[in-house]
Coordinates of C-alpha atoms and ligand atoms in Angstrom, one line a residue:
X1 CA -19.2 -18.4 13.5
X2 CA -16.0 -18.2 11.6
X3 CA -15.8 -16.8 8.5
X4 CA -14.1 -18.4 5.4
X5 CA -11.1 -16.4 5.4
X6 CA -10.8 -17.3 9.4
X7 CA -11.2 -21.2 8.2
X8 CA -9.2 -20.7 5.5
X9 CA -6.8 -19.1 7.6
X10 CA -7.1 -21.8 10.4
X11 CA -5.6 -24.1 8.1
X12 CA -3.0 -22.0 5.8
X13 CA -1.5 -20.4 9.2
X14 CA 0.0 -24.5 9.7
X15 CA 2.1 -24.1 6.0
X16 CA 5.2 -22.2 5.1
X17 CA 3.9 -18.5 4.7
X18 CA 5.7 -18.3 1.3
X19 CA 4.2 -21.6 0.2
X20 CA 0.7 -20.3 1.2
X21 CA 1.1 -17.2 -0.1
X22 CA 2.4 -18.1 -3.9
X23 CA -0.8 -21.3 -4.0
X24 CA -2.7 -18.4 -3.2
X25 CA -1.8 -16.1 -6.0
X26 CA -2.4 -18.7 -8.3
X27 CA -5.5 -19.7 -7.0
X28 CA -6.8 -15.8 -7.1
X29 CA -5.0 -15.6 -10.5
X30 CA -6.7 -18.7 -12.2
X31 CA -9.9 -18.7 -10.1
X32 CA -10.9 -15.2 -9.1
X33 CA -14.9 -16.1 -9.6
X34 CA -14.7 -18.0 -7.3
X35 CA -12.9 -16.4 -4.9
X36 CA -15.3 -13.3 -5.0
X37 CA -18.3 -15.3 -5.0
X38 CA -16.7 -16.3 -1.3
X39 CA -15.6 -13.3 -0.4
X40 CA -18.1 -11.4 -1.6
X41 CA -21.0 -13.2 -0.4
X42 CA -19.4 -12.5 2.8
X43 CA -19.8 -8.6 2.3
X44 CA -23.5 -9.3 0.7
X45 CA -24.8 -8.3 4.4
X46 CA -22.7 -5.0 4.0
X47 CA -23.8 -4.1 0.4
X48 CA -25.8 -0.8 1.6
X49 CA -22.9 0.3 3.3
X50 CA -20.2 -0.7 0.8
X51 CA -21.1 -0.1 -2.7
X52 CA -22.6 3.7 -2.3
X53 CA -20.0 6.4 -2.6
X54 CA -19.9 8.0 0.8
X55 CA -16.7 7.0 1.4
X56 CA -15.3 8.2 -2.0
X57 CA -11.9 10.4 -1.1
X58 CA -10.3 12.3 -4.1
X59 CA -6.3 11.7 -4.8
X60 CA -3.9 12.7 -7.0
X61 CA -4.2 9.6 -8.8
X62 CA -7.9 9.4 -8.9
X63 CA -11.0 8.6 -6.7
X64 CA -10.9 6.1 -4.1
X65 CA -14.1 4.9 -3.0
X66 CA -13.0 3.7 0.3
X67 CA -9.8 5.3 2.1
X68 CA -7.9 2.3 2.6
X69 CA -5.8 0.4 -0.3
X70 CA -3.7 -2.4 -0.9
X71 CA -0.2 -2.5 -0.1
X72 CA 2.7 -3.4 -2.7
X73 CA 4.3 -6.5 -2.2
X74 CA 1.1 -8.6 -1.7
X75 CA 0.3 -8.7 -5.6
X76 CA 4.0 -9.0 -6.9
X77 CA 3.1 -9.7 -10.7
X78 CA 0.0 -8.1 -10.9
X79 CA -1.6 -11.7 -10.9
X80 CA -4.3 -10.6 -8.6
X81 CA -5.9 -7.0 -9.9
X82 CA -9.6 -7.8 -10.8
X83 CA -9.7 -9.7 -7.4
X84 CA -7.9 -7.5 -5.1
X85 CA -10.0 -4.5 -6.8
X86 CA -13.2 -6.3 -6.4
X87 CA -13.0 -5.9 -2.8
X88 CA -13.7 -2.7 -1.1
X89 CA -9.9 -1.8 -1.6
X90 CA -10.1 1.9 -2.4
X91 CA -7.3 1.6 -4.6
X92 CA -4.4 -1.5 -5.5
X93 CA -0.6 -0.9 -5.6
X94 CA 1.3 -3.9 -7.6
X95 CA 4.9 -4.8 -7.8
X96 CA 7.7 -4.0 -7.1
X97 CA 8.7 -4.3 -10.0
X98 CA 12.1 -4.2 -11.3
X99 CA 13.4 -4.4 -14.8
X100 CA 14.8 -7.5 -15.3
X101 CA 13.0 -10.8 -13.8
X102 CA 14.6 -11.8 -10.7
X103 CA 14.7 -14.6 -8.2
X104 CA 14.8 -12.4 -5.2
X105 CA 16.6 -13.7 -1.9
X106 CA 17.2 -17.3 -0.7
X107 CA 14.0 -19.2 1.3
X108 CA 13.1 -18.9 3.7
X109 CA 12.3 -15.0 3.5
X110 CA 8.9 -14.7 5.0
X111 CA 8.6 -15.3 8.6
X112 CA 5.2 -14.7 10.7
X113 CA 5.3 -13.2 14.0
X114 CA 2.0 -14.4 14.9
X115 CA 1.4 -13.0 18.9
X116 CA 2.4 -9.9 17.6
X117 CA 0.2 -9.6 14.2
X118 CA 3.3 -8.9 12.3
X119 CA 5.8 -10.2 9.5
X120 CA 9.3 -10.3 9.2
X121 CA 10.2 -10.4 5.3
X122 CA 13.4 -10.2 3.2
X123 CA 11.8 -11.7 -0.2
X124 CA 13.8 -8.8 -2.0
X125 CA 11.6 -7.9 -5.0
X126 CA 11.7 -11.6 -6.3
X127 CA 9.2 -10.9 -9.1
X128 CA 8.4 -12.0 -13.2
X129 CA 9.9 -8.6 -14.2
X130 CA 8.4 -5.4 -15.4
X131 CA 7.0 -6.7 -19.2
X132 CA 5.1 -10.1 -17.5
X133 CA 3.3 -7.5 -15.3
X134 CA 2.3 -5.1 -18.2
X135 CA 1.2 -8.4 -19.9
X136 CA -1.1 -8.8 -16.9
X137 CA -2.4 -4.9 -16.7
X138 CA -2.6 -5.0 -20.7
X139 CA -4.7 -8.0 -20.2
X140 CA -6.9 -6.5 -17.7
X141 CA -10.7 -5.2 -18.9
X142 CA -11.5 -1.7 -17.8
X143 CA -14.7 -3.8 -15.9
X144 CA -11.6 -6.3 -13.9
X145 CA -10.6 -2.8 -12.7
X146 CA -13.9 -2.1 -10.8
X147 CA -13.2 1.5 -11.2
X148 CA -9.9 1.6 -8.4
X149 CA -6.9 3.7 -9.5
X150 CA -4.3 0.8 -9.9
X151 CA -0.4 2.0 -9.3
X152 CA 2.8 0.2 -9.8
X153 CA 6.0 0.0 -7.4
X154 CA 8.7 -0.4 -9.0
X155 CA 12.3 -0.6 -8.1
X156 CA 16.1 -1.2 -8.7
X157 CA 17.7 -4.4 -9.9
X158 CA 19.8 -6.4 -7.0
X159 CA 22.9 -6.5 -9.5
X160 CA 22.5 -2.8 -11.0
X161 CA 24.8 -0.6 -9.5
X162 CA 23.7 2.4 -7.6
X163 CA 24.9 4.8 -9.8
X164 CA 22.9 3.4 -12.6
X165 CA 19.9 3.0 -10.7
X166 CA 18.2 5.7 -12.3
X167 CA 18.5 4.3 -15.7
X168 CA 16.1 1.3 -14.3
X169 CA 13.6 3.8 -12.5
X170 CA 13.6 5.8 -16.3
X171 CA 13.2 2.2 -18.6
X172 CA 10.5 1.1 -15.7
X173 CA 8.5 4.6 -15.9
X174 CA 8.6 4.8 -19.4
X175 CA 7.4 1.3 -19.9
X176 CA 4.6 1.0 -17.1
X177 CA 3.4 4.7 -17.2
X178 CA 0.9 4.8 -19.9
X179 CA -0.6 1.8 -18.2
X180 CA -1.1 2.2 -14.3
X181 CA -3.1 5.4 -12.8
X182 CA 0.0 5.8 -10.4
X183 CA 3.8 4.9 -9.9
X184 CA 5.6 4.6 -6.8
X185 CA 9.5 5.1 -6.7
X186 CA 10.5 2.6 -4.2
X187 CA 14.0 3.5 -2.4
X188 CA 13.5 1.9 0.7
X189 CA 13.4 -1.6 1.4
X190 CA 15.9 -3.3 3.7
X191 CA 16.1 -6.1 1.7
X192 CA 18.0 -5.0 -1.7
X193 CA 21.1 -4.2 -0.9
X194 CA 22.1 -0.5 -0.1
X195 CA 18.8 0.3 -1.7
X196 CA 18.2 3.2 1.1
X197 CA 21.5 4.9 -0.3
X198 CA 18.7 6.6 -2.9
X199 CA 16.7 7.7 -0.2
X200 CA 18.8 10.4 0.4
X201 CA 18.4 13.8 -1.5
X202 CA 21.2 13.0 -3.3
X203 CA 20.5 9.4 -4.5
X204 CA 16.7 10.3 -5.1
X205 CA 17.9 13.8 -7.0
X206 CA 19.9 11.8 -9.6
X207 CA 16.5 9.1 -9.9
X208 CA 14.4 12.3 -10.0
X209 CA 16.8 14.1 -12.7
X210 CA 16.6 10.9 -15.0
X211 CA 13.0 10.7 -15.1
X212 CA 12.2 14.5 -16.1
X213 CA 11.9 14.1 -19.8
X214 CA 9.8 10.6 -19.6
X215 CA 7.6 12.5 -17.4
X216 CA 7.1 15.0 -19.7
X217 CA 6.7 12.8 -22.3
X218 CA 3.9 11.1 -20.4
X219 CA 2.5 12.3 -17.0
X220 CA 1.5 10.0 -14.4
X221 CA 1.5 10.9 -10.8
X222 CA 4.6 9.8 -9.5
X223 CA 4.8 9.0 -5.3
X224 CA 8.1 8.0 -3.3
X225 CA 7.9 5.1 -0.7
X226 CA 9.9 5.9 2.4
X227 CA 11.5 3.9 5.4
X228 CA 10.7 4.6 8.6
X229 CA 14.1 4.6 9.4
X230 CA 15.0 7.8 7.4
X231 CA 16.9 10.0 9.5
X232 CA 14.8 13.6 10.5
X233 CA 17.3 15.4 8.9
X234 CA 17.0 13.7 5.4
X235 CA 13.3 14.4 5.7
X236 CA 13.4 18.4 5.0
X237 CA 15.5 17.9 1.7
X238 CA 13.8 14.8 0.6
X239 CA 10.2 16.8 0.8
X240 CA 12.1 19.7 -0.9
X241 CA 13.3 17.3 -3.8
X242 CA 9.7 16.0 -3.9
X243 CA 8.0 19.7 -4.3
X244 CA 10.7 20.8 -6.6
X245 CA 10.1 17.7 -9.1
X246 CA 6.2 18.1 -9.0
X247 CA 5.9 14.5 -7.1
X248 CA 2.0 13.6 -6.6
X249 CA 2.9 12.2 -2.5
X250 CA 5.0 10.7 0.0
X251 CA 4.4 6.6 1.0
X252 CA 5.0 6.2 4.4
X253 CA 6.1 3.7 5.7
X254 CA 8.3 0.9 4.0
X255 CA 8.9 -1.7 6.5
X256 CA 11.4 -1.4 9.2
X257 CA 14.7 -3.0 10.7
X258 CA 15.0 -4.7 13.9
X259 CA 18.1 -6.9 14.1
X260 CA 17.3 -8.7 17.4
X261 CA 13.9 -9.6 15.0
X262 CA 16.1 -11.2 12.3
X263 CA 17.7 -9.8 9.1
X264 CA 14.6 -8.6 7.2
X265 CA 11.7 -5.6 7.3
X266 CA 9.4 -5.7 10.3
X267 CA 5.6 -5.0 8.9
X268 CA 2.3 -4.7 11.1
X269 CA 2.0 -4.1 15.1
X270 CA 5.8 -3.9 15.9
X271 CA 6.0 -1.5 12.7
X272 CA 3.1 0.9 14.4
X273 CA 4.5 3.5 16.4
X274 CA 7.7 3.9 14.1
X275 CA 5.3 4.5 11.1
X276 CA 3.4 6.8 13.0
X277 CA 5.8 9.0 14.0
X278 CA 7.6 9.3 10.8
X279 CA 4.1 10.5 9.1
X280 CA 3.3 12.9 12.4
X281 CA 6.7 14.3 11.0
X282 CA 5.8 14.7 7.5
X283 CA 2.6 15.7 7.8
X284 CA 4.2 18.6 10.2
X285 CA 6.5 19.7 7.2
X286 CA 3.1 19.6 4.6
X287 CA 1.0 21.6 7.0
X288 CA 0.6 24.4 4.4
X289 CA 2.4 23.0 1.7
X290 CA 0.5 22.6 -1.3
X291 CA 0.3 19.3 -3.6
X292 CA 2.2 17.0 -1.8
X293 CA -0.2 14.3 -0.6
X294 CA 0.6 11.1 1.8
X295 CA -0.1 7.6 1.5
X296 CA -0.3 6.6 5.0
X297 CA 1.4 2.5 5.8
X298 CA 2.3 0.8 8.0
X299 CA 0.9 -1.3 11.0
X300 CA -2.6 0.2 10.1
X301 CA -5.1 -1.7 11.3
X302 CA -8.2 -0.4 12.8
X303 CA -10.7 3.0 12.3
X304 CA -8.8 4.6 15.0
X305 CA -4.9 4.5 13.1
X306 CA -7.5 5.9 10.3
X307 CA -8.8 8.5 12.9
X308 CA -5.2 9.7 13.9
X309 CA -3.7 10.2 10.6
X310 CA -7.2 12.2 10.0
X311 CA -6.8 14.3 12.7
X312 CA -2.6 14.8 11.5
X313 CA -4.2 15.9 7.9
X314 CA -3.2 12.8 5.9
X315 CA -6.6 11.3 4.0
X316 CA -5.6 7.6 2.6
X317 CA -4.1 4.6 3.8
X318 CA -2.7 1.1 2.7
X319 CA -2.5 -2.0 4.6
X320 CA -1.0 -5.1 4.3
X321 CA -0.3 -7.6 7.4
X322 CA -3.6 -6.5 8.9
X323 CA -5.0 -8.0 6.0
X324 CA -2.9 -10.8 6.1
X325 CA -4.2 -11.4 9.6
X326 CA -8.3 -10.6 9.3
X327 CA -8.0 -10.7 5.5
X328 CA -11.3 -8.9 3.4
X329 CA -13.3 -8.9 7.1
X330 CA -10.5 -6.0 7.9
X331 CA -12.2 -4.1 5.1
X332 CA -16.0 -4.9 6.0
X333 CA -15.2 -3.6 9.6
X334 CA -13.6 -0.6 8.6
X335 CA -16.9 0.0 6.6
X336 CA -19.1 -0.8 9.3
X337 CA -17.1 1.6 11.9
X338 CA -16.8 4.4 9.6
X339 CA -20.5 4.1 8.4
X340 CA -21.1 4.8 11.9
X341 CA -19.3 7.5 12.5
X342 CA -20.6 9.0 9.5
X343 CA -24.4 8.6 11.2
X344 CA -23.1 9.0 14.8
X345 CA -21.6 13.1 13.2
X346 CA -24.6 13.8 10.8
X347 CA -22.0 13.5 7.6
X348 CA -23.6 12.6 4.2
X349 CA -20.0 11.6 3.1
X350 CA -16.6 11.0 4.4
X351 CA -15.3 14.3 2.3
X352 CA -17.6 16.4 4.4
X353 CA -16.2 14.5 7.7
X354 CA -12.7 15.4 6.5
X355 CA -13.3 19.3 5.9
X356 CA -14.7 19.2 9.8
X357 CA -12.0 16.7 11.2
X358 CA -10.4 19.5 13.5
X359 CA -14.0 19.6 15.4
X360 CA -14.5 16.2 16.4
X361 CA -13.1 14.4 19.5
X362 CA -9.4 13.4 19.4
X363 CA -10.4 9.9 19.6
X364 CA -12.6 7.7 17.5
X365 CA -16.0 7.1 18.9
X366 CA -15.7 3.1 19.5
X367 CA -18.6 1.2 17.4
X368 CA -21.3 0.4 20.3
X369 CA -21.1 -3.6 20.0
X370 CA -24.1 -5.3 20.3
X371 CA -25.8 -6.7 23.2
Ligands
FMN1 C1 5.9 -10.0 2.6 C2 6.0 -8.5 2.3 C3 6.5 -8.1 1.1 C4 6.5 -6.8 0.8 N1 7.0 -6.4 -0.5 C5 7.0 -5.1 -0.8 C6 7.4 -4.6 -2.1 O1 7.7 -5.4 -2.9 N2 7.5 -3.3 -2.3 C7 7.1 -2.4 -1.3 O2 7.1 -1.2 -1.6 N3 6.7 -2.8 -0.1 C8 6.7 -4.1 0.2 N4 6.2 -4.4 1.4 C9 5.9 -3.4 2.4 C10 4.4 -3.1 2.5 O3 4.0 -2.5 1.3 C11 4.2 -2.1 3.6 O4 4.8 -0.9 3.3 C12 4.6 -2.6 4.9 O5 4.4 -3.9 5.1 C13 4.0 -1.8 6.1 O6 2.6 -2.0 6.1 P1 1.8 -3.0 7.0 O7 2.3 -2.8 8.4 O8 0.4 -2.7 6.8 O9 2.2 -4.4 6.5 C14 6.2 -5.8 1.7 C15 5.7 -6.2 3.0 C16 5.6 -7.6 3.3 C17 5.1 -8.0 4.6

């Protein structure tokens, strides 16, 4: 039988993806009662297995009580936070936020790519500006929380010129730091023009420089989202930058270009293997290093993407179009499969599967289904 999100996708997958996706925001942001007792009656028959702590990781920025959180970009204005964190999201990332209110690119921007479980985006950080979100987080109850860490992305202005870029990352962290458990520097999406120019040591040195005293001032661990089209040989300095300026992790990956796709960022399936291989690389270059964690996205979808950045050393992940796709079932099947997994290697928790990851098979065990 189909669940509601697969009826409610039946019929939103017929509308503009924009269209559904703002209605839906609003309906989340006016109604989210409702919504969870939906969604939430759905996971009812998964209670045991959600709501203990066995899946509890610790990060930088905090617990997560399941490894996989929410991408940015879903929850723009941070409309959506008691919601999205009511779900078995381990943790939520809002924006990006930039520090004026802007409109973002000309419609249509959001384009599905149905056969192949992706999207094909160039929305360009349309969003209510930095102060309308804090209004939101101020807003929030520690309770609408439901215990996630809750980061913000946050990013330059289209019309601020690059070499005053960092002044918006230094108003933007100053503003939204005491607020949020984590901020995410975001210098690479294909859709803001020569935005990726920061990603290189130098751009992201002068960003990094300008935030020194505001970090000091008031820590918050601070991550950097990356493209997966950074060149290999920007990756050494960039981790160098990041150990050098005491940043918390790495986000990998943005979304990616493929012209013969459309202008735009490529997210989901076609997004996989380019993902992957830029976090085989970094997690290579951290083998050994100390503090520097990774946020693993990009075309995660399943237990086994989950079992492959284990084996690699990484310990969280974010999704986005997968939930797009399977929306809050995604999150109920991850629980089921790892909950077996966790019976199936005698592990009281997903910590102690961790520390013994190098043991266990190169491939996930495949849930037995049921006869
Ligand atoms: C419609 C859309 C909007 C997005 N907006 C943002 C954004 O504002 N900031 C950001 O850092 N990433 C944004 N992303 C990228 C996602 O956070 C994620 O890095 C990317 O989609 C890869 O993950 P996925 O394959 O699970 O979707 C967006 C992605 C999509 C599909």
């Amino acid at each position: 039988m189909a669940g509601p999100y697969q009826l409610f996708k039946k019929a939103a997958f017929k509308i503009d993806p924009e269209t559904v996706h703002n209605l839906t925001i609003e309906g989340l942001h006016y109604f989210p009662g409702l919504a969870k007792q939906v969604f939430h009656f759905v996971g009812k028959q998964h209670s045991e297995i959600l709501f203990n702590n066995r899946f509890a990781l610790e990060t930088k920025m905090g617990p997560w009580p399941f490894p996989i959180g929410l991408a940015a970009g879903l929850d723009k204005d941070a409309k959506c936070v008691d919601f999205f964190t009511s779900l078995p999201f381990g943790a939520v990332e809002v924006g990006t936020l930039t520090w004026r209110p802007q409109p973002g690119n000309p419609r249509p921007r959001l384009f599905r790519l149905e056969a192949e479980e992706s999207l094909l985006n160039r929305m360009g950080f349309n969003n209510a500006g930095a102060e309308a979100a804090l209004r939101q987080l101020q807003n929030l109850k520690i309770a609408q929380k439901h215990g996630k860490p809750v980061g913000a992305n946050i990013g330059k202005n289209k019309d601020t010129p690059l070499d005053k870029a960092p002044f918006d990352y230094q108003n933007l962290y100053r503003l939204l730091a005491p607020h949020v458990d984590y901020l995410t520097i975001n210098v690479s999406s294909p859709n803001t023009p020569n935005l990726r120019q920061l990603e290189s040591s130098e751009g992201l040195k002068h960003i990094l420089d300008a935030l020194v005293d505001v970090r000091r001032q008031c820590p918050c661990p601070l991550y950097i989202k990356l493209s997966p089209d950074l060149p290999p040989s920007e990756l050494e300095g960039v981790i160098g930058l990041a150990m050098e300026h005491r940043i918390a992790g790495l986000v990998a990956t943005n979304t990616t270009i493929m012209r013969e796709r459309g202008e735009g960022g490529i997210s989901g399936k076609l997004l996989a293997n380019k993902s992957f291989e830029m976090r085989r690389q970094i997690l290579e270059r951290l083998k050994g290093v100390q503090g520097l964690e990774l946020i693993a996205v990009g075309g995660i979808s399943s237990v086994s993407d989950l079992w492959h950045l284990w084996k690699q050393g990484g310990r969280v992940a974010q999704v986005y179009t997968a939930f797009i796709y399977h929306g809050p079932k995604l999150l109920y099947d991850f629980a089921i499969h790892l909950d077996f997994l966790l019976q199936a290697f005698h592990f009281k928790t997903l910590e102690d599967l961790l520390r013994n990851i190098e043991q266990l098979p190169p491939e996930t065990p495949a849930l037995p289904t049921l006869s």
